PDB file of C-alpha atoms in Angstrom:
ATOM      1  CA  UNK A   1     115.065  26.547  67.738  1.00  0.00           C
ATOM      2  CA  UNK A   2     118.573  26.502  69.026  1.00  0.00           C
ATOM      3  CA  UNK A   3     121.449  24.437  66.944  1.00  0.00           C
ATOM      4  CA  UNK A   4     121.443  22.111  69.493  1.00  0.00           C
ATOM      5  CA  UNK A   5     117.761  21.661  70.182  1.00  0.00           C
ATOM      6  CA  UNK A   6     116.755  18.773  71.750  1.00  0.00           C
ATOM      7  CA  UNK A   7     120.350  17.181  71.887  1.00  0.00           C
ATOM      8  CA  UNK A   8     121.195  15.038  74.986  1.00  0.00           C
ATOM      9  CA  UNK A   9     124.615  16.558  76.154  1.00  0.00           C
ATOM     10  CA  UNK A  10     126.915  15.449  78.287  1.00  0.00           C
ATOM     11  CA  UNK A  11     129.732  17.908  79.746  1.00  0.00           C
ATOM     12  CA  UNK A  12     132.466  16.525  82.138  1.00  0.00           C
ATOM     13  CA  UNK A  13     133.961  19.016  83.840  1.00  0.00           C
ATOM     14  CA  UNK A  14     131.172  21.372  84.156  1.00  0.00           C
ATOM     15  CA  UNK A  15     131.006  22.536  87.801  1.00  0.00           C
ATOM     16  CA  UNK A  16     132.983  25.482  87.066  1.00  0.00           C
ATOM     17  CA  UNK A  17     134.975  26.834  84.266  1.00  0.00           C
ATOM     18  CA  UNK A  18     135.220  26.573  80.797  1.00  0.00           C
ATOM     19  CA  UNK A  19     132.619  23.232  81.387  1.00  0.00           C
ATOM     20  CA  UNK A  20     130.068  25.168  83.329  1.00  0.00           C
ATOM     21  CA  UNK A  21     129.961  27.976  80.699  1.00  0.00           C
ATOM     22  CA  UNK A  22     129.938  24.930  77.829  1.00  0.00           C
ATOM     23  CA  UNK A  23     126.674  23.425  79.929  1.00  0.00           C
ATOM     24  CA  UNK A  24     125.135  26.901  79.971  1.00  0.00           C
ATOM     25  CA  UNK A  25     125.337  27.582  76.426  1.00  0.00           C
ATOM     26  CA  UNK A  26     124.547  24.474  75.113  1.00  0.00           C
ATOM     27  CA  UNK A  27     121.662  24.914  77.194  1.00  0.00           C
ATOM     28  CA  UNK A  28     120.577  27.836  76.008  1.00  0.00           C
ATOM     29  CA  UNK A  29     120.866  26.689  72.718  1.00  0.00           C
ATOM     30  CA  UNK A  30     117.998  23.774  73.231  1.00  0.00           C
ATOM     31  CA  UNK A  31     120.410  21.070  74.447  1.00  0.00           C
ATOM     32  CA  UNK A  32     119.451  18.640  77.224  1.00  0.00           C
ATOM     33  CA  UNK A  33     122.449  18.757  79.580  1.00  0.00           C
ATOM     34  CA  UNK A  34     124.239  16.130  81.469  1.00  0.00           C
ATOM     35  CA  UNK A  35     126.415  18.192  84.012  1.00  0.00           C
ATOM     36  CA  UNK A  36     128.825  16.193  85.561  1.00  0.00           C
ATOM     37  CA  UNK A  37     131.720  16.412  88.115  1.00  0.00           C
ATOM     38  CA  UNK A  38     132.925  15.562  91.539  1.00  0.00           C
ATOM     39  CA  UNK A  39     131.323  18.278  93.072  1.00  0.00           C
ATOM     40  CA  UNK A  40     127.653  17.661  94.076  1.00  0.00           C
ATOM     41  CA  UNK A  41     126.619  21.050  95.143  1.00  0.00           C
ATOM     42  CA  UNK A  42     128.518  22.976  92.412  1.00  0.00           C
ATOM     43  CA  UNK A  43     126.556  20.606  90.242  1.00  0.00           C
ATOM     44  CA  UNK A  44     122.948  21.496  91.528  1.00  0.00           C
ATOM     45  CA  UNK A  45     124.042  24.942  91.690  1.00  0.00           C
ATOM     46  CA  UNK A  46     124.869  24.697  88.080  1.00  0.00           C
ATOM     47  CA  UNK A  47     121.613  22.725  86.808  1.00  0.00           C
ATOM     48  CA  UNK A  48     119.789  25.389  89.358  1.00  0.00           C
ATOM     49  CA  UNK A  49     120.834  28.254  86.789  1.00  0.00           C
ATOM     50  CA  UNK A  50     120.119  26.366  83.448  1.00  0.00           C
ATOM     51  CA  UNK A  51     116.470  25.272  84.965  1.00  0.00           C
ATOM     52  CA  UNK A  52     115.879  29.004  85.696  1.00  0.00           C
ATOM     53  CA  UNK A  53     116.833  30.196  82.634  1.00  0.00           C
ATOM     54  CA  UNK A  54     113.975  27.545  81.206  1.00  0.00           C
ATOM     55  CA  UNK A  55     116.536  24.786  80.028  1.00  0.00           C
ATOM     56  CA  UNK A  56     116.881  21.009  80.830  1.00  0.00           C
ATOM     57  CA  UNK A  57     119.553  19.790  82.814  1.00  0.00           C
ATOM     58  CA  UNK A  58     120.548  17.166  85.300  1.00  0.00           C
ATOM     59  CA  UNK A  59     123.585  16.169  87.560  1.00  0.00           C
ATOM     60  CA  UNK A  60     125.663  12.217  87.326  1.00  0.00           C
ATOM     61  CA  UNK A  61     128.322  12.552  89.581  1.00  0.00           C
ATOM     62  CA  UNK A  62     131.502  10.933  88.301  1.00  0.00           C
ATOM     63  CA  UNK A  63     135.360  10.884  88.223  1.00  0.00           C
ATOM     64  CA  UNK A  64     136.369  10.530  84.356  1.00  0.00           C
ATOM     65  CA  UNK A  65     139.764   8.544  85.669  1.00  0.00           C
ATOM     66  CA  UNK A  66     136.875   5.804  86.575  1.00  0.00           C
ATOM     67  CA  UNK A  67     135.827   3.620  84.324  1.00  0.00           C
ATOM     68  CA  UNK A  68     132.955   2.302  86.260  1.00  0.00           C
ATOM     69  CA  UNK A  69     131.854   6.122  87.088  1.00  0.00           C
ATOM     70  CA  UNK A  70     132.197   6.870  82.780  1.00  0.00           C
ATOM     71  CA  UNK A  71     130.254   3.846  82.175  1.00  0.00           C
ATOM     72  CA  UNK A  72     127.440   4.995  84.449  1.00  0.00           C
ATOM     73  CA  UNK A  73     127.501   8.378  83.349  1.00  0.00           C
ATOM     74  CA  UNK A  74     126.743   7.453  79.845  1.00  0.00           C
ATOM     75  CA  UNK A  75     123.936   4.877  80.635  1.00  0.00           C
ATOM     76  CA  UNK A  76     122.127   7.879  83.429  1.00  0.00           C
ATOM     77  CA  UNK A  77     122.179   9.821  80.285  1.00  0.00           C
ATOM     78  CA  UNK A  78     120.584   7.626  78.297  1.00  0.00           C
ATOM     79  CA  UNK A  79     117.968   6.971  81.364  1.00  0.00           C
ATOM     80  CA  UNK A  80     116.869  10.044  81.978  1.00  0.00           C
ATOM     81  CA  UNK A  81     116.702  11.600  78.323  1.00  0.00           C
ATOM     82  CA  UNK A  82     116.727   7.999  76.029  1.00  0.00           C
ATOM     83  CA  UNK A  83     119.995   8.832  73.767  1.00  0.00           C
ATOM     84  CA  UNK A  84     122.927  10.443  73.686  1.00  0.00           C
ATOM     85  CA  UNK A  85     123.939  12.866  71.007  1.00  0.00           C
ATOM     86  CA  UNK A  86     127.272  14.896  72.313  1.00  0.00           C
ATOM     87  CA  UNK A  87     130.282  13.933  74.111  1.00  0.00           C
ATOM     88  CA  UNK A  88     132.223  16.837  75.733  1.00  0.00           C
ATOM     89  CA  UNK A  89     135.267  15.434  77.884  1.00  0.00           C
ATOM     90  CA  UNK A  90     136.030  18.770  79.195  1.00  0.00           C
ATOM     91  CA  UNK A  91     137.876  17.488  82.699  1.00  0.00           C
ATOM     92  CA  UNK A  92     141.027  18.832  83.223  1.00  0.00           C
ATOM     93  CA  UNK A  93     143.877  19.911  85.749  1.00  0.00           C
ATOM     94  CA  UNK A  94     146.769  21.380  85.180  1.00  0.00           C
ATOM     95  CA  UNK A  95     150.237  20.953  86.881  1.00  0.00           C
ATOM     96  CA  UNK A  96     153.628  22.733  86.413  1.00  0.00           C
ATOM     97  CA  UNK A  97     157.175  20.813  86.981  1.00  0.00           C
ATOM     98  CA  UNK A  98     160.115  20.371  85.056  1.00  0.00           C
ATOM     99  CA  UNK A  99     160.572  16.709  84.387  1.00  0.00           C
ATOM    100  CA  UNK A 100     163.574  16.475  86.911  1.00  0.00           C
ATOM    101  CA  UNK A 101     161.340  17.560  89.674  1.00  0.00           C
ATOM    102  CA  UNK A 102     158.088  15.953  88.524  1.00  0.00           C
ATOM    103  CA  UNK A 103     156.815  13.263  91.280  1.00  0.00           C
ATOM    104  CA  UNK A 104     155.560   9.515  89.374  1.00  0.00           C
ATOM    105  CA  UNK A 105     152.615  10.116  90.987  1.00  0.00           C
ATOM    106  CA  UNK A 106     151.873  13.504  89.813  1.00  0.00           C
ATOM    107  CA  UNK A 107     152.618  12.391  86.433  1.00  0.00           C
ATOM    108  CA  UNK A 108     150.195   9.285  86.197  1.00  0.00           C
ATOM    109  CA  UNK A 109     147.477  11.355  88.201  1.00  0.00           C
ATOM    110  CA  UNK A 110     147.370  14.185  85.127  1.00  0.00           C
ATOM    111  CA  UNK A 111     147.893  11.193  82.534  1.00  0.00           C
ATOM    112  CA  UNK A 112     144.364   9.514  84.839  1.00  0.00           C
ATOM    113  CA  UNK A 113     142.250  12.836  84.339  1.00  0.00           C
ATOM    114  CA  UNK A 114     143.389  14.223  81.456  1.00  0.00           C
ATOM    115  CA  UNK A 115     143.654  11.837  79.186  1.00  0.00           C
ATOM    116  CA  UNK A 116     142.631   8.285  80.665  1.00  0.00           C
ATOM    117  CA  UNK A 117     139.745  10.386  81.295  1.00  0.00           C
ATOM    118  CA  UNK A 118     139.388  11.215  77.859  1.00  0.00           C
ATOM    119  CA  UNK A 119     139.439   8.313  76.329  1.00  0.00           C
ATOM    120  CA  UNK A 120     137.069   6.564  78.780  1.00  0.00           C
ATOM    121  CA  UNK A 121     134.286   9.328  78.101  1.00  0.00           C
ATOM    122  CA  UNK A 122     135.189   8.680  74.067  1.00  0.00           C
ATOM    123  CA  UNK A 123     134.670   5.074  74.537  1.00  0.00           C
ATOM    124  CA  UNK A 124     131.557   4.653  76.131  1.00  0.00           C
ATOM    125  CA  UNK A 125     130.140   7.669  73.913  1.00  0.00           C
ATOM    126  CA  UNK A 126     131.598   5.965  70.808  1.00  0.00           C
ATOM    127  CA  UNK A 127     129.990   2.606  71.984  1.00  0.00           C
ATOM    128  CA  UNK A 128     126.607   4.008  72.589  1.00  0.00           C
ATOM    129  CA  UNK A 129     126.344   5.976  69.103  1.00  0.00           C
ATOM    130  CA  UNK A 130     127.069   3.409  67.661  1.00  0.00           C
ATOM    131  CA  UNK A 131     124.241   1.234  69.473  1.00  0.00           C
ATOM    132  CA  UNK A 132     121.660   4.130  68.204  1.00  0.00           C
ATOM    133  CA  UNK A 133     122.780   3.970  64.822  1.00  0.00           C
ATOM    134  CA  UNK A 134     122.240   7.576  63.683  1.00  0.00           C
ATOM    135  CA  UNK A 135     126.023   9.344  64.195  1.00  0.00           C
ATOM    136  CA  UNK A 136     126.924  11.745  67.158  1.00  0.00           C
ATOM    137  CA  UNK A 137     129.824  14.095  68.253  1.00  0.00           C
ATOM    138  CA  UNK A 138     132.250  14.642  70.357  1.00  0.00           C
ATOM    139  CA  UNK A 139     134.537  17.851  71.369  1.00  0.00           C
ATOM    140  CA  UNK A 140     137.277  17.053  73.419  1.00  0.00           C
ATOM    141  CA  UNK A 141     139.010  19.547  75.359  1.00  0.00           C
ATOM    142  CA  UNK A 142     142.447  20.402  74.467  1.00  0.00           C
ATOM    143  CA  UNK A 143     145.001  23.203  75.280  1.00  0.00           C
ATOM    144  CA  UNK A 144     147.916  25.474  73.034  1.00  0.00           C
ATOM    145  CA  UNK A 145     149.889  22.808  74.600  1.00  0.00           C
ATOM    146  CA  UNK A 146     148.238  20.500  72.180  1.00  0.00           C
ATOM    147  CA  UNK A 147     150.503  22.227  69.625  1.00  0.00           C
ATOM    148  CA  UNK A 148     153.131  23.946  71.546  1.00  0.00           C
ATOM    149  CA  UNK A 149     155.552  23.449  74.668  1.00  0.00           C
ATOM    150  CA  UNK A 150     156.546  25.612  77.319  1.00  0.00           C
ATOM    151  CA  UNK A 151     158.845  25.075  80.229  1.00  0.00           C
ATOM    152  CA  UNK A 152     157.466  23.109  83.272  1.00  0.00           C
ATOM    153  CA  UNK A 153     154.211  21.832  81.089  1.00  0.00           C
ATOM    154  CA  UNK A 154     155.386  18.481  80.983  1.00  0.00           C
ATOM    155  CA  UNK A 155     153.113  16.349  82.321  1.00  0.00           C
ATOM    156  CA  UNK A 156     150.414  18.429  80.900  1.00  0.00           C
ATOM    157  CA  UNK A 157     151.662  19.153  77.660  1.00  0.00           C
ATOM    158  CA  UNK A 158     151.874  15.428  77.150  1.00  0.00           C
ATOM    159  CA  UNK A 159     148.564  14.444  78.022  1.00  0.00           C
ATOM    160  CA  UNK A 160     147.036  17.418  75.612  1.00  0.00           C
ATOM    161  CA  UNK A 161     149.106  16.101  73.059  1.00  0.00           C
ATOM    162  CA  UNK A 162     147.302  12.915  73.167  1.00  0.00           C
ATOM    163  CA  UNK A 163     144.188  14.451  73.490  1.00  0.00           C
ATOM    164  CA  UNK A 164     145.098  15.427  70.161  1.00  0.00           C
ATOM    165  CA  UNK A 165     146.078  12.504  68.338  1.00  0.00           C
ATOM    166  CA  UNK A 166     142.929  10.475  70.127  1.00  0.00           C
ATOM    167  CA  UNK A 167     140.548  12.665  68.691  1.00  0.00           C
ATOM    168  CA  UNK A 168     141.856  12.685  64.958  1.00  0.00           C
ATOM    169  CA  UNK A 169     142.171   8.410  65.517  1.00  0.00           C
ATOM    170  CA  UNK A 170     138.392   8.928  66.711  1.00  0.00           C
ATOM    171  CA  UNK A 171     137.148  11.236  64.756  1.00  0.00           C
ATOM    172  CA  UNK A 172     138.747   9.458  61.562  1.00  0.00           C
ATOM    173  CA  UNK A 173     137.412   5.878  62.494  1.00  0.00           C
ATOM    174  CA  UNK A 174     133.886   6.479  62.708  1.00  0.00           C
ATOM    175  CA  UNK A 175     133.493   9.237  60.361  1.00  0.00           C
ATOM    176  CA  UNK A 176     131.493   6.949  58.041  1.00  0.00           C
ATOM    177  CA  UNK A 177     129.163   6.097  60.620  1.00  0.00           C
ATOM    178  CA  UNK A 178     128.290   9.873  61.274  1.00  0.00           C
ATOM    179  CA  UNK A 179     130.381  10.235  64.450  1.00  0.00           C
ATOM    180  CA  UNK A 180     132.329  13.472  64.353  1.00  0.00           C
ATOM    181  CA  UNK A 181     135.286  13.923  66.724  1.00  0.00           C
ATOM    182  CA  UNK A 182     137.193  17.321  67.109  1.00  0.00           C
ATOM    183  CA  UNK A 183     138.701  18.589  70.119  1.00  0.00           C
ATOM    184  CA  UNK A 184     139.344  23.126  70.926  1.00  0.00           C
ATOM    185  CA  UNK A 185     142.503  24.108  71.842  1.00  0.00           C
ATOM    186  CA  UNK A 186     142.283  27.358  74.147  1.00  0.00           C
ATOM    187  CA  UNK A 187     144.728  29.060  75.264  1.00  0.00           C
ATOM    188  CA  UNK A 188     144.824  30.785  78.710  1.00  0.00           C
ATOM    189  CA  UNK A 189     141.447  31.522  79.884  1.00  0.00           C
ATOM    190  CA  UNK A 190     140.662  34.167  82.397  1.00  0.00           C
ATOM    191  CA  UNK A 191     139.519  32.045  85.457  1.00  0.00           C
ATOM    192  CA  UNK A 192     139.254  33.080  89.073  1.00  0.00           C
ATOM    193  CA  UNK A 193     141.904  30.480  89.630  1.00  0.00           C
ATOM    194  CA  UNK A 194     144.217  32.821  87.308  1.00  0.00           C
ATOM    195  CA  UNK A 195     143.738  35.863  89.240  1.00  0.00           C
ATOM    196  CA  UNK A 196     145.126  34.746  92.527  1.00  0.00           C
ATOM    197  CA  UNK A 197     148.354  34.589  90.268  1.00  0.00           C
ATOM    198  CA  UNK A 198     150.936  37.698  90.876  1.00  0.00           C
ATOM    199  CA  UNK A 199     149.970  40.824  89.118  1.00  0.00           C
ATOM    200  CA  UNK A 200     153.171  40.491  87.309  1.00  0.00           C
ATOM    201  CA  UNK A 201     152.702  36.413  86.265  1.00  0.00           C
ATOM    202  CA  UNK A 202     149.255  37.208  85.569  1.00  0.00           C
ATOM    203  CA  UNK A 203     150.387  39.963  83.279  1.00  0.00           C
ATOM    204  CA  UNK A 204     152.840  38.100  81.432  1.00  0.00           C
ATOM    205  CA  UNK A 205     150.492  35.551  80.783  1.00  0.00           C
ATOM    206  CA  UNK A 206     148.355  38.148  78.664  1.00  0.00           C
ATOM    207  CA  UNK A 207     151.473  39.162  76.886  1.00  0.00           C
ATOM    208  CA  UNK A 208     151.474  35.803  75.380  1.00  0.00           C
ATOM    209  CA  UNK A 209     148.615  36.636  73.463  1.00  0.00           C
ATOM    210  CA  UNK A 210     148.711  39.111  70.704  1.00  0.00           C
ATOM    211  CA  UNK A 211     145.428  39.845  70.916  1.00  0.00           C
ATOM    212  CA  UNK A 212     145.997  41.596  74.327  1.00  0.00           C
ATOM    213  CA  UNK A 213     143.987  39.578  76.882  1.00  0.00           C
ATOM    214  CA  UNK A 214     143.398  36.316  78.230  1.00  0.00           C
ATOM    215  CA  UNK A 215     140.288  34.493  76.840  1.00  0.00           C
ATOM    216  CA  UNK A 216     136.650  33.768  78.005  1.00  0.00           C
ATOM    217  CA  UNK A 217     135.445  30.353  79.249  1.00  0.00           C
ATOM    218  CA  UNK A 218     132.287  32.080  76.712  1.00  0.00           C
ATOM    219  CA  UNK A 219     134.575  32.145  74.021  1.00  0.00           C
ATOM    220  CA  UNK A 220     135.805  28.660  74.518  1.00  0.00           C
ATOM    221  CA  UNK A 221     131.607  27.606  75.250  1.00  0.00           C
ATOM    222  CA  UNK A 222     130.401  28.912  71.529  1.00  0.00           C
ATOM    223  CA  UNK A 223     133.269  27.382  69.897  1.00  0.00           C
ATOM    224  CA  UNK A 224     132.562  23.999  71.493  1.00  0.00           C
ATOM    225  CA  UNK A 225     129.175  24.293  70.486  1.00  0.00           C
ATOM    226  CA  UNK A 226     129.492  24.880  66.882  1.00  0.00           C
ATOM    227  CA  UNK A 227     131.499  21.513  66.837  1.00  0.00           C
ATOM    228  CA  UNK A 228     128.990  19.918  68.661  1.00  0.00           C
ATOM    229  CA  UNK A 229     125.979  20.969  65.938  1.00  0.00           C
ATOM    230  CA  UNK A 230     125.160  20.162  62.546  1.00  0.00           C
ATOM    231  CA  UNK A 231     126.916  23.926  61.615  1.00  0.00           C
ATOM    232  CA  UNK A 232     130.287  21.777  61.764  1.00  0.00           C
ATOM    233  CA  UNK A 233     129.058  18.653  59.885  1.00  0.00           C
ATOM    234  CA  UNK A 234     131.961  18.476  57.738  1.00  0.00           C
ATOM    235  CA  UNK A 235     134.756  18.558  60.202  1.00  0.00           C
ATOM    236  CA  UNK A 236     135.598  15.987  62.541  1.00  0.00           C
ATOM    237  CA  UNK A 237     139.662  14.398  63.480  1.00  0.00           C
ATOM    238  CA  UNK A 238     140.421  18.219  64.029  1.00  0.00           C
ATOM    239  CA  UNK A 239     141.469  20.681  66.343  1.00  0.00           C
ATOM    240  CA  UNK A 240     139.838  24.259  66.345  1.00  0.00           C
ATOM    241  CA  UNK A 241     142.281  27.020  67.944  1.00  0.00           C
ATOM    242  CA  UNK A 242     141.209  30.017  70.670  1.00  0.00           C
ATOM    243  CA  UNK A 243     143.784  31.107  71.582  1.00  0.00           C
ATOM    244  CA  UNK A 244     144.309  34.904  70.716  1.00  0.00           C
ATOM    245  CA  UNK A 245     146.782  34.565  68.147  1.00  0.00           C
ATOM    246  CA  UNK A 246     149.502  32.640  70.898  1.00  0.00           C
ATOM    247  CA  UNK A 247     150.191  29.698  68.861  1.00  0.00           C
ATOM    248  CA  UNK A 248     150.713  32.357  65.829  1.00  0.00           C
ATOM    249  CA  UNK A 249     153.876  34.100  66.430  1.00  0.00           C
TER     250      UNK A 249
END
């Protein structure tokens, strides 16, 4: 018996990264997984290793800056396994610009995925908890930059800090109707997208964090899932840190 056994799970985001390792662990501890993303064969690929492994998963494609794609990806959920009991709105990009040099365009497309985004996979998970009548959670995916700046975050920076303040409004709201909201904050993870970085950039990125490396998308998976389980029933409108000590100093 896993702490999420027989949980219907959805994970936006979950092709690669920090959402495919979230979709594998929650997996593997007895959830019934929703992966979802753009990508159609990263997805298979991805419900290919949870089936082999002897969990349950399926792929809904969808774009979280859709609502039409959101609302669909809720109610395939709900037609292939009958409920749902977790929310993670994991879907992310990242973009660095000072403000003087950041495009409109590039601003409202990171304010369309990573928050927009956010708030439509809160919605429609908020609205179909509540339909079922028996609670739910939800573990949004935030960043350091939830808490802290840093130069040329901008646009990013700003939409994390609204992840922020949307999931203590959320996870405030319908606390008494045994929805829990709480979003993790990681800080940089170690990603294949991170190592085509400069030796030297990379490197000064893991000097950020006192604990002397960058993080796991593992790390970031187990901490999601103790949100998402009955081992974090009292906690909800908060923000859980992973971030090697960066937000610290």
């Amino acid at each position: 018996m896993g702490k999420l056994n027989d949980r219907v799970c959805i994970i936006t985001g979950s092709t690669s990264g920090i959402g495919e390792a979230c979709a594998k662990e929650m997996a593997a501890e007895g959830g019934k997984i929703v992966v979802s993303g753009r990508n159609e064969k990263e997805g298979a690929r991805v419900v290919g290793e949870i089936t082999a492994k002897g969990g349950t998963a399926t792929f809904v494609r969808a774009d979280v800056a859709s609502e039409d794609d959101i609302r669909n990806l809720v109610a395939k959920a709900v037609e292939v396994y009958g409920r749902l009991d977790v929310m993670v709105a994991n879907s992310g990009i990242g973009l660095t610009a000072d403000i003087h040099e950041l495009s409109t365009e590039d601003w409202d497309t990171m304010m369309d995925i990573n928050l927009k985004g956010v708030f439509l996979c809160d919605k429609y998970a908020v609205i179909q908890m509540l339909a079922q009548g028996d609670g739910g959670a939800i573990v949004n995916t935030g960043s350091i930059h939830s808490y802290v700046a840093k130069q040329a975050v901008t646009a990013y920076a700003t939409t994390k800090g609204g992840v922020r303040m949307l999931t203590r409004t959320v996870g405030t709201s319908y606390a008494a109707q045994g929805i829990r909201a709480n979003f993790v904050a990681p800080g940089y993870i170690d990603t294949p997208l991170l190592k085509g970085l400069p030796p030297e950039v990379y490197q000064e990125l893991i000097n950020l964090h006192p604990i002397g490396r960058l993080g796991r998308a593992e790390e970031v998976a187990k901490a999601v899932a103790f949100l998402a389980s009955d081992d974090a029933s009292f906690i909800t409108g908060t923000g859980l840190l992973i971030d090697g000590g960066y937000t610290a100093l």
